[in-house]
Short mmCIF file of C-alpha atoms and ligand atoms in Angstrom, two decimals:
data_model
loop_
_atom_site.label_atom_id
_atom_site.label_comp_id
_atom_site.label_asym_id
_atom_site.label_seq_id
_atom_site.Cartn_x
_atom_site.Cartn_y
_atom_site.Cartn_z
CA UNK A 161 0.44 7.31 4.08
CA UNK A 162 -0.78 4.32 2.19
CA UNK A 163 0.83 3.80 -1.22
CA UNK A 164 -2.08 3.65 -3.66
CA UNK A 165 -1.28 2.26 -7.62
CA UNK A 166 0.09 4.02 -10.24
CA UNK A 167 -1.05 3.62 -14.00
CA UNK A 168 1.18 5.56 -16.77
CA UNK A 169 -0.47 5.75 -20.08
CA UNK A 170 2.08 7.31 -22.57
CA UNK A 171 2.00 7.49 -26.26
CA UNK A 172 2.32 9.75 -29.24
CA UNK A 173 0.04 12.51 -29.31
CA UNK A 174 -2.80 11.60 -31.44
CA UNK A 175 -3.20 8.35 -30.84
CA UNK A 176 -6.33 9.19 -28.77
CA UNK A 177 -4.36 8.56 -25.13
CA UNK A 178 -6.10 11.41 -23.55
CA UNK A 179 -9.58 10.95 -24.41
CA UNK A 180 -9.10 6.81 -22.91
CA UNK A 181 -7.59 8.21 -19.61
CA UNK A 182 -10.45 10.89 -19.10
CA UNK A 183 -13.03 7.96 -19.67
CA UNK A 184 -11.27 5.75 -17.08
CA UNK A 185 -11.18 8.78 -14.84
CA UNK A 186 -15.14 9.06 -14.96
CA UNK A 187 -15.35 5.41 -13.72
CA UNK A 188 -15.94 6.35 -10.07
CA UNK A 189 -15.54 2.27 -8.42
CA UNK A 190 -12.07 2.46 -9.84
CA UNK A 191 -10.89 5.77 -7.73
CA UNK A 192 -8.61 7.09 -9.62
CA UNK A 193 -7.37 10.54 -9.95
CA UNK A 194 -5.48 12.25 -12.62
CA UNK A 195 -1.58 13.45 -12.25
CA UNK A 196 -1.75 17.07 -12.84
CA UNK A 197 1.65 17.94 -14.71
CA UNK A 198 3.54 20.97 -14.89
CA UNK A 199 4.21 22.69 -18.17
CA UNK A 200 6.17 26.04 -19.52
CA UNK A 201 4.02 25.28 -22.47
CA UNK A 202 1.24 27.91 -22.72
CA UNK A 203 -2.77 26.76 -22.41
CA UNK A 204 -4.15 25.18 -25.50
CA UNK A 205 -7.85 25.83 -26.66
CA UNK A 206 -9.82 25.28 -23.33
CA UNK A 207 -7.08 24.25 -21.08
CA UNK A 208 -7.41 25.27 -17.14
CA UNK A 209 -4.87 25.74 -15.21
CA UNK A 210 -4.92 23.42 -12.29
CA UNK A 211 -7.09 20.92 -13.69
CA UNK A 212 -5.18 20.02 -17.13
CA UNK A 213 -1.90 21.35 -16.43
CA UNK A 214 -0.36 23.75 -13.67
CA UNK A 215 1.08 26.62 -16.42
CA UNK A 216 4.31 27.76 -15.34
CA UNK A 217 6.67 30.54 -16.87
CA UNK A 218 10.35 28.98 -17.44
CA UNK A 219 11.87 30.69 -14.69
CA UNK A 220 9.24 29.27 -12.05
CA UNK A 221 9.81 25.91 -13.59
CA UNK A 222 13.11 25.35 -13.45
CA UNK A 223 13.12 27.12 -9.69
CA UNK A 224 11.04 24.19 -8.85
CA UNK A 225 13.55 21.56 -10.72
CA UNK A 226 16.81 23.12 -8.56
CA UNK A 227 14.51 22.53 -5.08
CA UNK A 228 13.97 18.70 -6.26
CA UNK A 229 10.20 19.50 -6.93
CA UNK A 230 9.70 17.15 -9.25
CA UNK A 231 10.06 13.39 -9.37
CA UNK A 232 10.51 13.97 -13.27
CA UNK A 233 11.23 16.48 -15.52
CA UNK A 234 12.16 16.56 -19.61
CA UNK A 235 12.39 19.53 -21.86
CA UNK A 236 9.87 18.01 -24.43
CA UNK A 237 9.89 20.32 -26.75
CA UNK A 238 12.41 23.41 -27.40
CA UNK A 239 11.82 25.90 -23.91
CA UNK A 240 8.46 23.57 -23.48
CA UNK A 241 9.32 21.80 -19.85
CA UNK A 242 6.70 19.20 -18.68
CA UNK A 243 7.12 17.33 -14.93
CA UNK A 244 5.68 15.56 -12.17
CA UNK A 245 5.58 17.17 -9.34
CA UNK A 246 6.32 15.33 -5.84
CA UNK A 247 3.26 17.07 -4.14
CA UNK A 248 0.93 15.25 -6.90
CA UNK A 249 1.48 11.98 -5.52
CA UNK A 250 1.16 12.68 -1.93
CA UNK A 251 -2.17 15.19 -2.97
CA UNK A 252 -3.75 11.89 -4.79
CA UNK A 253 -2.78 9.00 -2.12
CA UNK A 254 -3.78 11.14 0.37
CA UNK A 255 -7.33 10.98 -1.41
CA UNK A 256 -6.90 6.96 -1.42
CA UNK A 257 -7.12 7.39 -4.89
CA UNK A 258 -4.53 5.25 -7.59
CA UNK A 259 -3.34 7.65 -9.81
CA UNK A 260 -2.91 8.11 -13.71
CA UNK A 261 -0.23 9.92 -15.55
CA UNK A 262 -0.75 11.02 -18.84
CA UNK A 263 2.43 11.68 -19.74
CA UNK A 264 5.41 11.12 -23.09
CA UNK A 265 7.47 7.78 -23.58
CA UNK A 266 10.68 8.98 -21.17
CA UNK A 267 8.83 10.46 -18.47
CA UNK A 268 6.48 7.23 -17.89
CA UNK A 269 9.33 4.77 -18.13
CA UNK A 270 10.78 6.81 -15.29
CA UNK A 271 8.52 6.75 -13.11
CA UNK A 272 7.69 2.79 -13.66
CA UNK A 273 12.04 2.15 -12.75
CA UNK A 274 11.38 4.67 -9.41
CA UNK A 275 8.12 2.38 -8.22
CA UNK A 276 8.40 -0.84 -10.44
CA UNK A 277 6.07 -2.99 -8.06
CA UNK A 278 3.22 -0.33 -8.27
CA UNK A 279 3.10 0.98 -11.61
CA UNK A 280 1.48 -0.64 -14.88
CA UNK A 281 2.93 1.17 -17.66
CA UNK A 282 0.55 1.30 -20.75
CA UNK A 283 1.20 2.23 -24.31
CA UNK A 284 -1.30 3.55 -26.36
CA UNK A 285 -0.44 3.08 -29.98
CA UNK A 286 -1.99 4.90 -33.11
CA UNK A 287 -2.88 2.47 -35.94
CA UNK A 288 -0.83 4.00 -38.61
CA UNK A 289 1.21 7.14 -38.44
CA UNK A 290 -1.07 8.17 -40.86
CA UNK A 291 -3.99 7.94 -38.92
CA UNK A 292 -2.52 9.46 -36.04
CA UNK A 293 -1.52 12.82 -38.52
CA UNK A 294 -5.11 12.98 -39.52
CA UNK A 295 -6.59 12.67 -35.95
CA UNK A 296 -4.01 15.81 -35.62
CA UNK A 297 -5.13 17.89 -38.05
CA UNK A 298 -8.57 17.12 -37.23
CA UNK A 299 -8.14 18.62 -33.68
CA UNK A 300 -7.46 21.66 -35.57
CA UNK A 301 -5.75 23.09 -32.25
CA UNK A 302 -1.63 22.85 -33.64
CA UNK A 303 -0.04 24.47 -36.09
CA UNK A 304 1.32 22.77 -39.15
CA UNK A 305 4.52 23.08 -37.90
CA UNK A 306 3.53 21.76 -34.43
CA UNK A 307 1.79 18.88 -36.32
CA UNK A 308 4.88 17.73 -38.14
CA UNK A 309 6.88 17.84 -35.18
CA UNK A 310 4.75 16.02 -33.53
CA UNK A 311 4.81 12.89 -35.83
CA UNK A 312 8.71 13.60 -36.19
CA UNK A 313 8.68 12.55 -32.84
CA UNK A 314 5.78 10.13 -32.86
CA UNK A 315 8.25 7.95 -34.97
CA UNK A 316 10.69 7.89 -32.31
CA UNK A 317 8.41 7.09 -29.42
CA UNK A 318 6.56 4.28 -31.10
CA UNK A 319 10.24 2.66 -30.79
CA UNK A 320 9.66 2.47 -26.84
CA UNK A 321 6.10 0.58 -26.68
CA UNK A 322 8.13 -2.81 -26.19
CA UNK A 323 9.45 -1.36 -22.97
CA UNK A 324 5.74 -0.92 -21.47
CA UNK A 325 4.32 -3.31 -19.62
CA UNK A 326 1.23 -3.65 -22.37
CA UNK A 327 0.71 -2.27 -25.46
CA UNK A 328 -3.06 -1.30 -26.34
CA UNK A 329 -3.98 -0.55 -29.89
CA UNK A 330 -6.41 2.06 -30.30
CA UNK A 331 -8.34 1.45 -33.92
CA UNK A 332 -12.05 0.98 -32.06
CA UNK A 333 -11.95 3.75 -29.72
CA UNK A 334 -14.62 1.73 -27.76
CA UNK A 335 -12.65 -1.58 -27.67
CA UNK A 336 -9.68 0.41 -27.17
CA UNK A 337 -12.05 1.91 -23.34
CA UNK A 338 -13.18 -1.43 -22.55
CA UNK A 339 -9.54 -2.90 -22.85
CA UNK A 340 -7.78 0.19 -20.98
CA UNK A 341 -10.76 -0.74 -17.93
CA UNK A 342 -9.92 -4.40 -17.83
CA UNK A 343 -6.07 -3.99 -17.51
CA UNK A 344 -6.32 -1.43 -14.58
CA UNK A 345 -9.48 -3.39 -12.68
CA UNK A 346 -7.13 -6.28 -12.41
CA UNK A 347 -3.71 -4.47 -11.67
CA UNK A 348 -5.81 -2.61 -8.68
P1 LIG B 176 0.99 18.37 -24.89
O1 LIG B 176 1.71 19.66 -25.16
O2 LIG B 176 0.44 17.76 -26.14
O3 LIG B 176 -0.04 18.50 -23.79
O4 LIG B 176 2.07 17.36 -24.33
C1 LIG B 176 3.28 17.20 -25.00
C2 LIG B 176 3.98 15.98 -24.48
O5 LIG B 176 4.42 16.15 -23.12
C3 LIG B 176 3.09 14.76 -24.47
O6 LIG B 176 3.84 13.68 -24.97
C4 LIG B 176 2.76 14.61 -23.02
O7 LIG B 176 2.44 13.29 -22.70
C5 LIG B 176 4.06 15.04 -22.37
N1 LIG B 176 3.91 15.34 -20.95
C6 LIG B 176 2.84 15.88 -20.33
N2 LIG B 176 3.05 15.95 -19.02
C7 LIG B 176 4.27 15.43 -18.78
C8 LIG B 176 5.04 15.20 -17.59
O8 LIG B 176 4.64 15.50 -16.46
N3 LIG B 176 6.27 14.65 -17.76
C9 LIG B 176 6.73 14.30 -18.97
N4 LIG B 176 7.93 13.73 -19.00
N5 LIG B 176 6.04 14.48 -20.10
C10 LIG B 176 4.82 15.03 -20.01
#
């Protein structure tokens, strides 16, 4: 089977990550396809299973970890396991599609050390903590609680960008698209 790229966009969560990868997604002459990951995490708003995430109860999930399922796992959050499974890579090259991970700080940088020659690692960075809590609360979809330990962790992350292979600042959403489309048209 013929390796195809692999792009890894990781950042906090509400710095707008997910809404760059589903526009670079749409862009059909690039051919990429999206890394479904697997979560114990239940759906969110108007999650699908099999298209955002595959939902998994903790006991199936860490079944799947003990038969080397996944080619990266982390417990993200307290009893909240996210991963990659192996079949996601083979499903997408099969396709002759590149693929895109959407994925946190820990789990990107492993998969860029496991296929450093085709990987470009991007960070997507948040202005301003600040800006990233309000784009949070404007989602309206966490709980304060959730929100807090979300930029708790945010801080942390935002410590990793300068292992990425670019960093991309998202202030103009649109600038932020047109950037995110350059860097992969020229890494494919
Ligand atoms: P959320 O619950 O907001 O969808 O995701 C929580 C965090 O888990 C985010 O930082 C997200 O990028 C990360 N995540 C999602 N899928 C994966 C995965 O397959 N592996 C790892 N390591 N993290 C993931």
């Amino acid at each position: 089977m013929e390796k195809g790229k692999l792009f890894v966009f990781s950042a906090p969560s509400g710095s707008g990550k997910t809404t760059i990868v589903r526009y670079l997604l749409a862009q059909e002459e690039l051919k990429l396809d999206f890394s479904i990951s697997a979560t114990s995490r239940a759906p969110r708003g108007a999650e699908v299973d099999g298209k955002d995430y595959y939902f998994l109860d903790v006991e199936s999930f860490k079944n799947k970890i003990n038969d080397q399922k996944f080619l990266e796992w982390e417990e993200v959050y307290a009893n909240n396991f996210y991963g990659t499974l192996k079949s996601e890579l083979e499903r997408i090259w099969a396709l002759g599609k590149h693929v895109v991970f959407d994925i946190d700080v820990v789990g990107g940088l492993n998969i860029k050390s496991q296929f450093p020659e085709e990987t470009l690692a991007i960070f997507v960075k948040p202005p301003s903590l600040e800006e990233m809590e309000r784009r949070l609360r404007n989602r309206q979809t966490d709980s304060e609680d959730k929100i807090l330990e979300r930029v708790a962790k945010a801080e942390k992350e935002l410590s990793y960008a300068k292992d990425f292979d670019v960093v991309l600042v998202n202030d103009d959403l649109k600038v932020a698209k047109k950037e995110a489309f350059d860097l992969v048209a020229n890494f494919i």
